[in-house]
Tab-separated table of C-alpha atoms in Angstrom:
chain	number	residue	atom	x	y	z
A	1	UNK	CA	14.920	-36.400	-7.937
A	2	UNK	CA	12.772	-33.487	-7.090
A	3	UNK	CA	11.761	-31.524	-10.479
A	4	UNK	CA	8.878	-29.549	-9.449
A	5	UNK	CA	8.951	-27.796	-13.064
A	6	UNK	CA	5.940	-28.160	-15.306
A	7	UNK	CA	6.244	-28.242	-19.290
A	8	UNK	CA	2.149	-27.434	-20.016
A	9	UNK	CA	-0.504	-24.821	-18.268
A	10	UNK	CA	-2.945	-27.728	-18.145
A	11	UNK	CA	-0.283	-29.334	-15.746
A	12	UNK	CA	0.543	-26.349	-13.515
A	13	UNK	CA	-3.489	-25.564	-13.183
A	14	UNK	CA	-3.866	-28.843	-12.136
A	15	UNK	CA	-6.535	-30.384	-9.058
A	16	UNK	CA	-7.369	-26.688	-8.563
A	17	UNK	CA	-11.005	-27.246	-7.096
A	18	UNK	CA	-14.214	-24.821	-6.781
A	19	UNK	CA	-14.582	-22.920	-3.736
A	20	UNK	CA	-10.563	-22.414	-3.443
A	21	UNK	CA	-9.015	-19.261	-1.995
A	22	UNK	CA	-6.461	-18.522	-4.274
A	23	UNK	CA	-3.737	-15.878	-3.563
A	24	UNK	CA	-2.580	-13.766	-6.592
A	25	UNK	CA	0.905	-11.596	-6.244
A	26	UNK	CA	2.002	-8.825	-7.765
A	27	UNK	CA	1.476	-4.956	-7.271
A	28	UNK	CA	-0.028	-3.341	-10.077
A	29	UNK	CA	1.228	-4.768	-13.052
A	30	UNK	CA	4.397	-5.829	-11.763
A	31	UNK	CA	5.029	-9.153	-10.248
A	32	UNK	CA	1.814	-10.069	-11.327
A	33	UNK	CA	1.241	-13.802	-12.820
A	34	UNK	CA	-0.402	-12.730	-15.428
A	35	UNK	CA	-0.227	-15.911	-17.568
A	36	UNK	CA	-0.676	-17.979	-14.841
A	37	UNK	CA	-3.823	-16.389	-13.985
A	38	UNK	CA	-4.849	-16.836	-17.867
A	39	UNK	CA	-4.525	-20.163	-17.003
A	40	UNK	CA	-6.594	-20.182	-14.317
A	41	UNK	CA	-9.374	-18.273	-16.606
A	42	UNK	CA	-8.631	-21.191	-19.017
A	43	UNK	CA	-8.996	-24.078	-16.297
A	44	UNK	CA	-12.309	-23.271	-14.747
A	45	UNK	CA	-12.801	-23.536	-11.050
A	46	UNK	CA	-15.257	-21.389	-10.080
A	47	UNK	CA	-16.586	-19.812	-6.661
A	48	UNK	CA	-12.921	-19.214	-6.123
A	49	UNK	CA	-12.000	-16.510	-2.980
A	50	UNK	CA	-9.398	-14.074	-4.960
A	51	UNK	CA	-6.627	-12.130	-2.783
A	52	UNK	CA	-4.717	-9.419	-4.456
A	53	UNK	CA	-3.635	-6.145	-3.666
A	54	UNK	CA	-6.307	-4.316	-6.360
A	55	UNK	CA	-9.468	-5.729	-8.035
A	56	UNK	CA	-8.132	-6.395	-11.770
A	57	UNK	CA	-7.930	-4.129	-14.497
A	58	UNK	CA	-9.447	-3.912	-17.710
A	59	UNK	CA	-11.333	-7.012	-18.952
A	60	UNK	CA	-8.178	-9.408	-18.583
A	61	UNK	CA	-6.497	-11.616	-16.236
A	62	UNK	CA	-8.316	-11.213	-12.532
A	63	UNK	CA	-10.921	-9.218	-14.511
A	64	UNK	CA	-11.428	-11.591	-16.489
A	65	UNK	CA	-11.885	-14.206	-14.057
A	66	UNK	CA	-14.485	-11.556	-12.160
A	67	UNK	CA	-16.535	-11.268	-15.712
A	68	UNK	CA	-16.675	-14.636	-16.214
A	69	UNK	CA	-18.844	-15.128	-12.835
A	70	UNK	CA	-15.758	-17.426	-11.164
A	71	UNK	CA	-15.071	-15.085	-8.260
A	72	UNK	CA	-17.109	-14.933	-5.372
A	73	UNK	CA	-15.378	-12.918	-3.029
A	74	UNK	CA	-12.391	-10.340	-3.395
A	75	UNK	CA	-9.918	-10.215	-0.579
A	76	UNK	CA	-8.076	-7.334	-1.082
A	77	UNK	CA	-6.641	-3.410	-0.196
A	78	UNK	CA	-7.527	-1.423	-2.841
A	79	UNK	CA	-10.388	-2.445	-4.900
A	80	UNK	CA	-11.340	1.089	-6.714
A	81	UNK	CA	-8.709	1.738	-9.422
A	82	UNK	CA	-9.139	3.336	-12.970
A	83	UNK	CA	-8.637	0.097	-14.565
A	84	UNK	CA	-11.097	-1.811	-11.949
A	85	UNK	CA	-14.426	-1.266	-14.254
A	86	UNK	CA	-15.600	-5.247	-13.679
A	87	UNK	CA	-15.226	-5.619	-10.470
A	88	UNK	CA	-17.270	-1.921	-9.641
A	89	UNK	CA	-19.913	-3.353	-12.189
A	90	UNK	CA	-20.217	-6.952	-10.430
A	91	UNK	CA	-20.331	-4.822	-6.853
A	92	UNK	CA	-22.726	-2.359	-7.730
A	93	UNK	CA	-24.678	-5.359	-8.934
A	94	UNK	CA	-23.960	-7.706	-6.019
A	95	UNK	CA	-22.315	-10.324	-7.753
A	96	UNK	CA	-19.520	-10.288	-5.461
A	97	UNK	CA	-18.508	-9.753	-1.760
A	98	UNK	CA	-15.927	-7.550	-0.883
A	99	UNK	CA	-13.276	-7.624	1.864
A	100	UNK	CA	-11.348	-5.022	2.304
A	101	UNK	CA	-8.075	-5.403	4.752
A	102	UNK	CA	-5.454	-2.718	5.153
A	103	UNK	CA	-2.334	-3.465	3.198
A	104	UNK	CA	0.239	-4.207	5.564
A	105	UNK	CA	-2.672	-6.814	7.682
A	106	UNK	CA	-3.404	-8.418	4.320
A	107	UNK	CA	0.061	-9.368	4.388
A	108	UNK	CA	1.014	-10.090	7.496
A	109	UNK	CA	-1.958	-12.268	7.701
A	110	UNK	CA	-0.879	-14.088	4.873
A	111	UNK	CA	2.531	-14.429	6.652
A	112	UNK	CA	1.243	-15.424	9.552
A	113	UNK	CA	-0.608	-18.300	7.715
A	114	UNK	CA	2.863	-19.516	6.767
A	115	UNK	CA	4.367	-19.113	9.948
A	116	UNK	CA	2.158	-21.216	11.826
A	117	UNK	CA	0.518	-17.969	14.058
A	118	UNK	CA	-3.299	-18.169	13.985
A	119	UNK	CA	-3.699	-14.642	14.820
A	120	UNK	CA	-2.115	-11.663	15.611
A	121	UNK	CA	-2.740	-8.155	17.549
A	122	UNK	CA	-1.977	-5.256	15.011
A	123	UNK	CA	-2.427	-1.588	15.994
A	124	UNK	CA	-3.362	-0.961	12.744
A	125	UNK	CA	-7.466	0.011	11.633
A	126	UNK	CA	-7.877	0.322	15.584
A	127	UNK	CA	-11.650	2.680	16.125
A	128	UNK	CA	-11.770	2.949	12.389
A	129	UNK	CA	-14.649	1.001	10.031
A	130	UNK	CA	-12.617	-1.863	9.602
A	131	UNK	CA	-12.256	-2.600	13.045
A	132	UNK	CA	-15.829	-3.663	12.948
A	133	UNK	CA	-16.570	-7.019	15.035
A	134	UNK	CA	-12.727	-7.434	15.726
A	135	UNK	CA	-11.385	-8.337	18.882
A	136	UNK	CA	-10.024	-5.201	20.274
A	137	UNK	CA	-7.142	-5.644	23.316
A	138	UNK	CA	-4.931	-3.409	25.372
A	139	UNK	CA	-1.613	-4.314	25.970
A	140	UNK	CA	1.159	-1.993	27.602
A	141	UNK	CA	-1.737	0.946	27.244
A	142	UNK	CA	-2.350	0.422	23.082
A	143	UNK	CA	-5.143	-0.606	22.016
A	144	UNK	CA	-4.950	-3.511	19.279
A	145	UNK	CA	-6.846	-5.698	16.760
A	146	UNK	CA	-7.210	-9.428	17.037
A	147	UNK	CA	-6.402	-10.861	13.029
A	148	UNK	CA	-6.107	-14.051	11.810
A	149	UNK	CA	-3.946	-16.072	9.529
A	150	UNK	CA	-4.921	-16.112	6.134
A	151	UNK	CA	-4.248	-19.772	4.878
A	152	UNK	CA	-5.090	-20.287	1.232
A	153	UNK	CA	-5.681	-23.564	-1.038
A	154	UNK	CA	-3.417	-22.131	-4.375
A	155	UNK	CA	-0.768	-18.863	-4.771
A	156	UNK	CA	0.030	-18.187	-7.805
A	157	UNK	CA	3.357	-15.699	-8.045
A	158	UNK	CA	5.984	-14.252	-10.279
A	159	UNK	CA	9.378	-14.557	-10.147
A	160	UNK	CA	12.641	-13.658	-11.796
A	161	UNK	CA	14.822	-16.778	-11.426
A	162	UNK	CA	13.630	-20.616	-10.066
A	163	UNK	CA	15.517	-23.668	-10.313
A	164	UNK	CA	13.664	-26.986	-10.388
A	165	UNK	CA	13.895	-27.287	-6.457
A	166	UNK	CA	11.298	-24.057	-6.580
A	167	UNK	CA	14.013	-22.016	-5.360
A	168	UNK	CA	12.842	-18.308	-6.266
A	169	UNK	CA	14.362	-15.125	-6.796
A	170	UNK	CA	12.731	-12.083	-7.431
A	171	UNK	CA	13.184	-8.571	-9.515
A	172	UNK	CA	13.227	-5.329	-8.018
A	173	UNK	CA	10.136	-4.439	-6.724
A	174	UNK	CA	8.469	-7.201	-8.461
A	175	UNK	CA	8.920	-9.024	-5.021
A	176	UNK	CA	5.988	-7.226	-3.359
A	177	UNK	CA	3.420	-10.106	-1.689
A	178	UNK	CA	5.152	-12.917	-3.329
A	179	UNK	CA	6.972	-14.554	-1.131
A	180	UNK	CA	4.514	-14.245	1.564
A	181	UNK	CA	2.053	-15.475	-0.772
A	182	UNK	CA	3.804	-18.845	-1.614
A	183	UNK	CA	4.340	-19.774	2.514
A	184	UNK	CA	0.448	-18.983	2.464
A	185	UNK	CA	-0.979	-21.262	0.398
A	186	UNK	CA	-1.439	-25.690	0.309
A	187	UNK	CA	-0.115	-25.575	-3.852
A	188	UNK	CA	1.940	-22.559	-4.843
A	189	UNK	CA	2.284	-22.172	-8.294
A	190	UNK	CA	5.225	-20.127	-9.625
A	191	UNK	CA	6.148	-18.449	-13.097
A	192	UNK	CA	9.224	-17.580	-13.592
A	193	UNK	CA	10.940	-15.324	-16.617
A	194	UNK	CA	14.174	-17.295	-16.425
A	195	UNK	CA	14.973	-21.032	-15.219
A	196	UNK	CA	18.446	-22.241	-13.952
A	197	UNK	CA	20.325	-24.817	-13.492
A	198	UNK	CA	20.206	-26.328	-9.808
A	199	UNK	CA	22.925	-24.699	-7.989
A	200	UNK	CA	23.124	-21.655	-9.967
A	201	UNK	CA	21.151	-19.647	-7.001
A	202	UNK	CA	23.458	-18.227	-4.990
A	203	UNK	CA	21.752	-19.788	-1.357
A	204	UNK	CA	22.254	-16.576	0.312
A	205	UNK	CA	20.197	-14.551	-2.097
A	206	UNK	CA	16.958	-16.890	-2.656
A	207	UNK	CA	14.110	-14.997	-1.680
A	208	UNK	CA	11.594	-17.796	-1.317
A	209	UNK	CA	13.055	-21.404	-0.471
A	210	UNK	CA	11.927	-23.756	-2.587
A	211	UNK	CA	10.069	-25.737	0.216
A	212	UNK	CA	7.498	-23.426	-0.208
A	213	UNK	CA	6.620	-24.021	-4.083
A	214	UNK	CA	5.087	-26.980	-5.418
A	215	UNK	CA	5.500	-26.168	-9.056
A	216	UNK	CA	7.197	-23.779	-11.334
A	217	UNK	CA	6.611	-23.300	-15.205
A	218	UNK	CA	9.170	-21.019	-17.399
A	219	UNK	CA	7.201	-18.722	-18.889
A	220	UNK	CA	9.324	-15.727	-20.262
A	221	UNK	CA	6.876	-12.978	-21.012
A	222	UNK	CA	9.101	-9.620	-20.758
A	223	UNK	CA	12.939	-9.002	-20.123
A	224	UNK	CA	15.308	-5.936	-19.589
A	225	UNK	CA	16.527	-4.476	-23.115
B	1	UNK	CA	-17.708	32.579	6.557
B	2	UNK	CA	-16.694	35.689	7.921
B	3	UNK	CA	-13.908	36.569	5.990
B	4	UNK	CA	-11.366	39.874	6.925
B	5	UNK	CA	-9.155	39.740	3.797
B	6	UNK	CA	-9.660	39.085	0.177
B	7	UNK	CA	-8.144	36.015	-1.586
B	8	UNK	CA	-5.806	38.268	-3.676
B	9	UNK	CA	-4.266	39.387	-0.659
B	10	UNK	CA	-3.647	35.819	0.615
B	11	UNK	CA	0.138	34.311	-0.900
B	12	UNK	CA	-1.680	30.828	-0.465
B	13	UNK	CA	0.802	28.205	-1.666
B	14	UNK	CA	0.246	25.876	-5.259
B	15	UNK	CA	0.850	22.061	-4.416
B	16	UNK	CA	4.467	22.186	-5.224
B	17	UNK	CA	5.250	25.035	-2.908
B	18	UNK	CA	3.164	22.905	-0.362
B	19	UNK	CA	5.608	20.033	-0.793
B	20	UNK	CA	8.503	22.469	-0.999
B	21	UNK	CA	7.734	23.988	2.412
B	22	UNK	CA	7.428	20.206	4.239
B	23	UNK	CA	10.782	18.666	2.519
B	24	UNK	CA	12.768	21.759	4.139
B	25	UNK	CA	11.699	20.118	7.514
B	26	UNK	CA	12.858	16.541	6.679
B	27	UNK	CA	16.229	15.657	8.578
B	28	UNK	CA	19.625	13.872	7.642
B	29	UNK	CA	19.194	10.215	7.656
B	30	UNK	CA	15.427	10.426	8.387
B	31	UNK	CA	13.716	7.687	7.143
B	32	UNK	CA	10.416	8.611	5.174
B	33	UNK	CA	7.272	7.445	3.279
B	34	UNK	CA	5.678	9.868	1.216
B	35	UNK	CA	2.107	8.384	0.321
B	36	UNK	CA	0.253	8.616	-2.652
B	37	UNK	CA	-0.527	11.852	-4.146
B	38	UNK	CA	0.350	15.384	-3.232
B	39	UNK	CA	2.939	13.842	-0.802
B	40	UNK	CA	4.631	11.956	-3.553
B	41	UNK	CA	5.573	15.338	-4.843
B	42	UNK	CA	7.810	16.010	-1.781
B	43	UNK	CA	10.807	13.794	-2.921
B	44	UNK	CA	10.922	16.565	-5.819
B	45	UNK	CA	12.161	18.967	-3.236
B	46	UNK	CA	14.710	16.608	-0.644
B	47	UNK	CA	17.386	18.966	0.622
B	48	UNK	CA	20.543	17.570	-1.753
B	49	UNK	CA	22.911	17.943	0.958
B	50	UNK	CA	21.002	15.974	3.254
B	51	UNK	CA	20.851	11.874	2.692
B	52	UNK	CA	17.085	10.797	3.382
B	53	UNK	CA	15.711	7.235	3.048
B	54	UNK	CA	12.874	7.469	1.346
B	55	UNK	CA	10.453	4.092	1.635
B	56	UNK	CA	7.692	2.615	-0.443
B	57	UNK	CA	5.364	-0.107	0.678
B	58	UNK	CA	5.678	-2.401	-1.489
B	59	UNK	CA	9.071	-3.128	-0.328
B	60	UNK	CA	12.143	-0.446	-1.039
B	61	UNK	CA	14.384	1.614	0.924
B	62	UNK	CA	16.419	4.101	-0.462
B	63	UNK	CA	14.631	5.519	-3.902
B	64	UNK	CA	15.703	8.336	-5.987
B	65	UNK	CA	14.043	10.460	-8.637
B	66	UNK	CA	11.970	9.348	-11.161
B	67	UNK	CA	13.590	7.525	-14.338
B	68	UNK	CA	14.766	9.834	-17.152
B	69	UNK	CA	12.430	9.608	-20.281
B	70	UNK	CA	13.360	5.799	-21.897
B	71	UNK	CA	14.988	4.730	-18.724
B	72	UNK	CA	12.097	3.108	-17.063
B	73	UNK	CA	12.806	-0.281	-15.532
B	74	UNK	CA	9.104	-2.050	-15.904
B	75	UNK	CA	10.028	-3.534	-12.507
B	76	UNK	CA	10.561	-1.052	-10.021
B	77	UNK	CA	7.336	1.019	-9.197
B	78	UNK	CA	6.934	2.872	-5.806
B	79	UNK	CA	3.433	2.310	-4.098
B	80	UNK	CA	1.540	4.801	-6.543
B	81	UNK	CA	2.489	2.317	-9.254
B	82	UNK	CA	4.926	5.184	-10.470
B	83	UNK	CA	8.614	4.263	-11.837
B	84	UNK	CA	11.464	5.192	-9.872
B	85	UNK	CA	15.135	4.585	-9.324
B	86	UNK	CA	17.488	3.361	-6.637
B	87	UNK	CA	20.193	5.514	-4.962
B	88	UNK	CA	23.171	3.235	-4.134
B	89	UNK	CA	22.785	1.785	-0.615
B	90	UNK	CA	18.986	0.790	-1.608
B	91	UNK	CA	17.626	-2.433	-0.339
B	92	UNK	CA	14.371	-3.980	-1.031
B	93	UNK	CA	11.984	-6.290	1.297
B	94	UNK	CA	8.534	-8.323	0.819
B	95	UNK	CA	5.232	-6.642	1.395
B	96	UNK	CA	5.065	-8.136	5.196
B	97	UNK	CA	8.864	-7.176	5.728
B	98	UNK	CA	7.821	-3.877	4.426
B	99	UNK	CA	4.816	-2.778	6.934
B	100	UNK	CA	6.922	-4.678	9.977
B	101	UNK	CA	9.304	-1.395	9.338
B	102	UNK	CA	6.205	0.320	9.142
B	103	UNK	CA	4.383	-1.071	12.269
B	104	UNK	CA	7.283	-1.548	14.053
B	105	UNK	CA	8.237	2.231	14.266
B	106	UNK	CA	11.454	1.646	12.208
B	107	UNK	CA	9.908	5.005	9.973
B	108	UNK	CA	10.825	8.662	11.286
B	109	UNK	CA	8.103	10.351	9.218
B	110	UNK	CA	5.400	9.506	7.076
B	111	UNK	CA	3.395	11.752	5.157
B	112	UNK	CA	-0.253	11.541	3.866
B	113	UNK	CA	-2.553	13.213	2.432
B	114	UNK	CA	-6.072	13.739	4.205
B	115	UNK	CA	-9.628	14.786	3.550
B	116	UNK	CA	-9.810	15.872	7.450
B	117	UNK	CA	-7.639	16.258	10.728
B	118	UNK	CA	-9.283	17.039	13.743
B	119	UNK	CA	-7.748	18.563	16.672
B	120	UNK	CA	-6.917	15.588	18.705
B	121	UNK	CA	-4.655	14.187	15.373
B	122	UNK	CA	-7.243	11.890	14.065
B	123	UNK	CA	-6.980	11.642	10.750
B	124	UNK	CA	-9.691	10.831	7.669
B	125	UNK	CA	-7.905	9.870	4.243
B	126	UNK	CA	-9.363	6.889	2.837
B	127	UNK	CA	-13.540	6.919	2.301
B	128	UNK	CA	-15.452	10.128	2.420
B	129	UNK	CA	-18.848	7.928	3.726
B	130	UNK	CA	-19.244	5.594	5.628
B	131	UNK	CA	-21.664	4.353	2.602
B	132	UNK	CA	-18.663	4.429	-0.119
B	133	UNK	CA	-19.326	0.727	-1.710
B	134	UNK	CA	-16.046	-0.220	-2.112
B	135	UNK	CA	-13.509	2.185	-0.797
B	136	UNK	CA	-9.581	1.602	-1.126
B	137	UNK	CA	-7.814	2.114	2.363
B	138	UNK	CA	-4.292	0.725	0.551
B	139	UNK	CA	-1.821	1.021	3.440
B	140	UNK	CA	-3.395	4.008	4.758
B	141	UNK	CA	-4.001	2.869	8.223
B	142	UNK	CA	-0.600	0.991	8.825
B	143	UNK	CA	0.988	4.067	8.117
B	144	UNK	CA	-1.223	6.420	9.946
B	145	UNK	CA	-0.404	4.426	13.428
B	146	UNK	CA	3.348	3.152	12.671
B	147	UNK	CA	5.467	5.798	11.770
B	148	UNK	CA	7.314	7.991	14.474
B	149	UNK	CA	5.823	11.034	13.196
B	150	UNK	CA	2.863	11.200	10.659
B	151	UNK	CA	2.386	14.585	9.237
B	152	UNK	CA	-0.532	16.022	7.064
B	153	UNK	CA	-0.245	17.319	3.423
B	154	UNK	CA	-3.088	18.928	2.532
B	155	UNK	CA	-5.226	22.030	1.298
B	156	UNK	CA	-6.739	24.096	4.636
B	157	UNK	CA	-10.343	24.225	3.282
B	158	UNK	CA	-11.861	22.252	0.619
B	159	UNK	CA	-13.029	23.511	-2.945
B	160	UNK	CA	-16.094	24.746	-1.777
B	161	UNK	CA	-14.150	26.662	1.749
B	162	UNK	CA	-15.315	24.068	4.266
B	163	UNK	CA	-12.674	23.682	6.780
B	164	UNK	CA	-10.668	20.895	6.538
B	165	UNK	CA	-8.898	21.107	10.073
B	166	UNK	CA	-11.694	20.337	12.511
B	167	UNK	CA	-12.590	19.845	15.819
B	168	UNK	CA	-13.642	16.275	15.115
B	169	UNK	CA	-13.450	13.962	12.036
B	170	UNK	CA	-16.739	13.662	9.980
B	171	UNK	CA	-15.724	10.979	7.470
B	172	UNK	CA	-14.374	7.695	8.502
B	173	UNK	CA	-11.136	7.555	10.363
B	174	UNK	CA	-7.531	6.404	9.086
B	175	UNK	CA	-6.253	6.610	12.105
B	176	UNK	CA	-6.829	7.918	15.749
B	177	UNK	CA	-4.363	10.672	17.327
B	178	UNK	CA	-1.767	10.079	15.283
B	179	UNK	CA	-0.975	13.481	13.474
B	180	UNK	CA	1.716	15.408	15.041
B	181	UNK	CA	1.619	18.638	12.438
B	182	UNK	CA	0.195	19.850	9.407
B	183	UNK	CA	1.071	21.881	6.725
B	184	UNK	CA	-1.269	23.256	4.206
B	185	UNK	CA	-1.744	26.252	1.104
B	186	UNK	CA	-1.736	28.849	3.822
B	187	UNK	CA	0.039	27.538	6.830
B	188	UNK	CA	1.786	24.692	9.057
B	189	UNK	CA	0.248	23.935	12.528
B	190	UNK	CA	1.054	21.568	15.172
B	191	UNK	CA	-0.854	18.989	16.751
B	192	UNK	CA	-0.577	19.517	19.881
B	193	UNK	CA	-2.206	18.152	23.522
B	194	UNK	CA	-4.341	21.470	23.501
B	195	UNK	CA	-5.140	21.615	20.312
B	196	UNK	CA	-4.232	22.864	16.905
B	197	UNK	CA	-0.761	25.683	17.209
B	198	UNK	CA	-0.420	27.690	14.539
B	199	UNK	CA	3.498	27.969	13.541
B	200	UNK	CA	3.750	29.463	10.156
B	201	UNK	CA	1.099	31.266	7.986
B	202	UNK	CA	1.959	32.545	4.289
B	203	UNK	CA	2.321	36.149	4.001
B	204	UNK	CA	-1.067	38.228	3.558
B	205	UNK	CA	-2.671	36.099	6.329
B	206	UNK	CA	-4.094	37.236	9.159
B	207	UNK	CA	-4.400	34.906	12.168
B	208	UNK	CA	-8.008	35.843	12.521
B	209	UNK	CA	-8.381	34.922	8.518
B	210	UNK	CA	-6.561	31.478	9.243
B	211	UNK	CA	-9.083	31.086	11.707
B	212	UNK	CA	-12.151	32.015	9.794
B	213	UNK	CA	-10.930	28.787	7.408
B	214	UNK	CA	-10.207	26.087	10.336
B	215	UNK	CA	-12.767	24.419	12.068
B	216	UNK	CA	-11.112	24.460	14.937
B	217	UNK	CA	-10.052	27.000	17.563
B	218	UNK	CA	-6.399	27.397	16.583
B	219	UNK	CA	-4.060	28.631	19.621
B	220	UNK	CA	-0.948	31.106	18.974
């Protein structure tokens, strides 16, 4: 039988090592793994390589991680947010490298990790800053950026639905890097606000096959009224 | 800055008169991405008897206003991490989904903000030094080279009355050649192959004043 559900946090954090490149979905708040990524703060690998959209907020979660001295490098869009006080702290001080990629190559990268492409020619960041030491080409007279794939050792995402397969659905916009995120990674992790029954998931509406997840723990944390 | 008429004379538009003026321009079935900031403030102002697609990055085709007051679904943000609604016929995609439309040229218009534009249609948006520690680009520079038509949102000079509209970029590009028209407080101008081409100005404006604020030669 394949039940890739998990009953404890110890149990869905496990074999995560040091030094892993761990993906974290979610934009803003939403979609975000929150207590998975508690769990992550509780586990304690450390010189981990985060990738999320922003840079953590407050002194929780990602932030938390970042104070803590377990993240040594931030992959990630937009790092300079109200909320992102740690991470402009550990920066300032040099406690942590910084990559920044433009949103739509962070993903696509992260895609393309999943999808077995190694790299990729994207017009985008062409003769700006963060073209810097990239492989530039022309092809039908554009001018384009070599990327690569962005593989990763651990996701950890949000869902709406998951059956024990690691079939997931997602909610509204709560979707976001996700899915791309769990093709990414060697051991995706999901959390998911409701669990069903095998067979419940209507095939033609699961987002993210389950062939993608290695685990999934039911962690209900907020539902519509 | 050699300056012919006073300020008081000048009807220079507020920010919602700014994103008034654009939406007029937006056609039927156009599909759009209004980025973060003053260009958010255009879906305020969609012609209602025109049906527009408007798109967010992270993933959704089709939203409508904002949520009434106690009607905010917690998951459904737009890309400025605002709530928002659905019109029916709405779909939604994953972030890589999302920037393939974008990318791919399956946008009609996108709107940004910008610190600069220079005459050529480069465009500056995201760091204002090439020394900012850790600046945010966000999706930025997708947008600025993907959509079919990228216009500017934007005030003509900044606080202080530097130009804004220049000859060439000073801070760090977004994107190269890419902006196709601007529209600002005090008037809209096209990019075009010889330059910046003044098509509107706001009533107390002289062209030579709207020249006297652009740091750029402006053609007629």
């Amino acid at each position: 039988m394949i039940d890739k559900r998990v009953k404890t946090m110890a149990e869905a954090m496990a074999g995560i090592k040091d030094g892993s490149t761990v993906l974290i979905g979610g934009f803003g708040a939403v979609g975000q793994p929150n207590q998975l990524i508690e769990g992550l703060v509780e586990q304690g690998a450390k010189d981990l390589t985060c990738v999320a959209n922003n840079a953590g907020n407050g002194h929780v979660g990602l932030a938390r991680l970042m104070e803590l001295g377990r993240v040594r490098r931030m992959i990630c869009t937009f790092p300079r947010t109200p909320g992102s006080v740690v991470f402009e702290e550990l920066y300032k001080a040099g406690k942590i490298e910084l990559e920044i990629v433009p949103q739509g190559t962070l993903a696509e990268r992260m895609r393309a990790a999943g999808a077995g492409i190694p790299a990729f020619y994207t017009p985008t960041a062409v003769g700006t800053l963060l073209a810097a030491g990239k492989e530039t080409r022309e092809i039908n007279g554009r001018n384009y950026l070599l990327e690569h794939a962005l593989h990763a050792d651990v996701a950890l995402v949000e869902c709406w639905k998951a059956d024990r397969w690691g079939n997931l659905v997602y909610n509204q916009s709560g979707r976001n890097f996700n899915p791309v995120m769990a093709m990414a990674a060697e051991l995706t992790i999901a959390q998911t606000q409701h669990m069903v029954e095998l067979g419940d998931l209507v095939p033609d509406t699961v987002v993210t096959p389950g062939i993608y997840v290695q685990r999934v723990m039911h962690i209900p944390y907020l539902d519509k009224a | 800055m050699p300056d012919t008429a006073t300020a008081s004379d000048i009807k220079a538009l507020g920010r919602a008169d700014m994103a008034a003026r654009l939406a007029r321009d937006i056609e039927e079935g156009w599909v759009v991405n209004l980025g973060i900031g003053m260009p958010t403030a255009v879906s305020d102002y969609l012609p209602p008897d025109k049906e527009i697609i408007i798109h967010s990055e992270n993933g959704i085709f089709g939203m409508g206003p904002k949520p009434a007051k106690g009607e905010e679904d917690f998951w459904l943000v737009n890309a400025g991490k605002q709530y928002v609604t659905l019109l029916p016929g709405a779909s939604m995609v994953h972030h890589a989904d999302s920037f393939a439309a974008i990318r791919g040229g399956h946008i009609d218009l996108c709107v940004l903000g910008a610190f600069q534009v220079a005459e050529n249609g480069d465009i500056a948006n995201w760091a204002t030094s090439e020394n900012d520690s850790a600046p945010a680009v966000g999706g930025a520079m997708d947008l600025g080279v993907g959509a079919k038509r990228l216009w500017a949102l934007m005030e003509h000079t900044t606080k202080e009355g530097e130009p804004r509209l220049v000859e060439r970029c000073s801070y760090p590009l977004t994107a190269l050649g890419t902006v196709k028209r601007i529209y600002t407080n005090l008037a809209v101008i096209d990019v075009t192959p010889g330059g910046f081409k003044v098509m509107e100005m706001v009533p107390g404006l002289s062209f030579d004043d709207l020249q006297a604020r652009t740091g750029a030669t402006l053609l007629r």
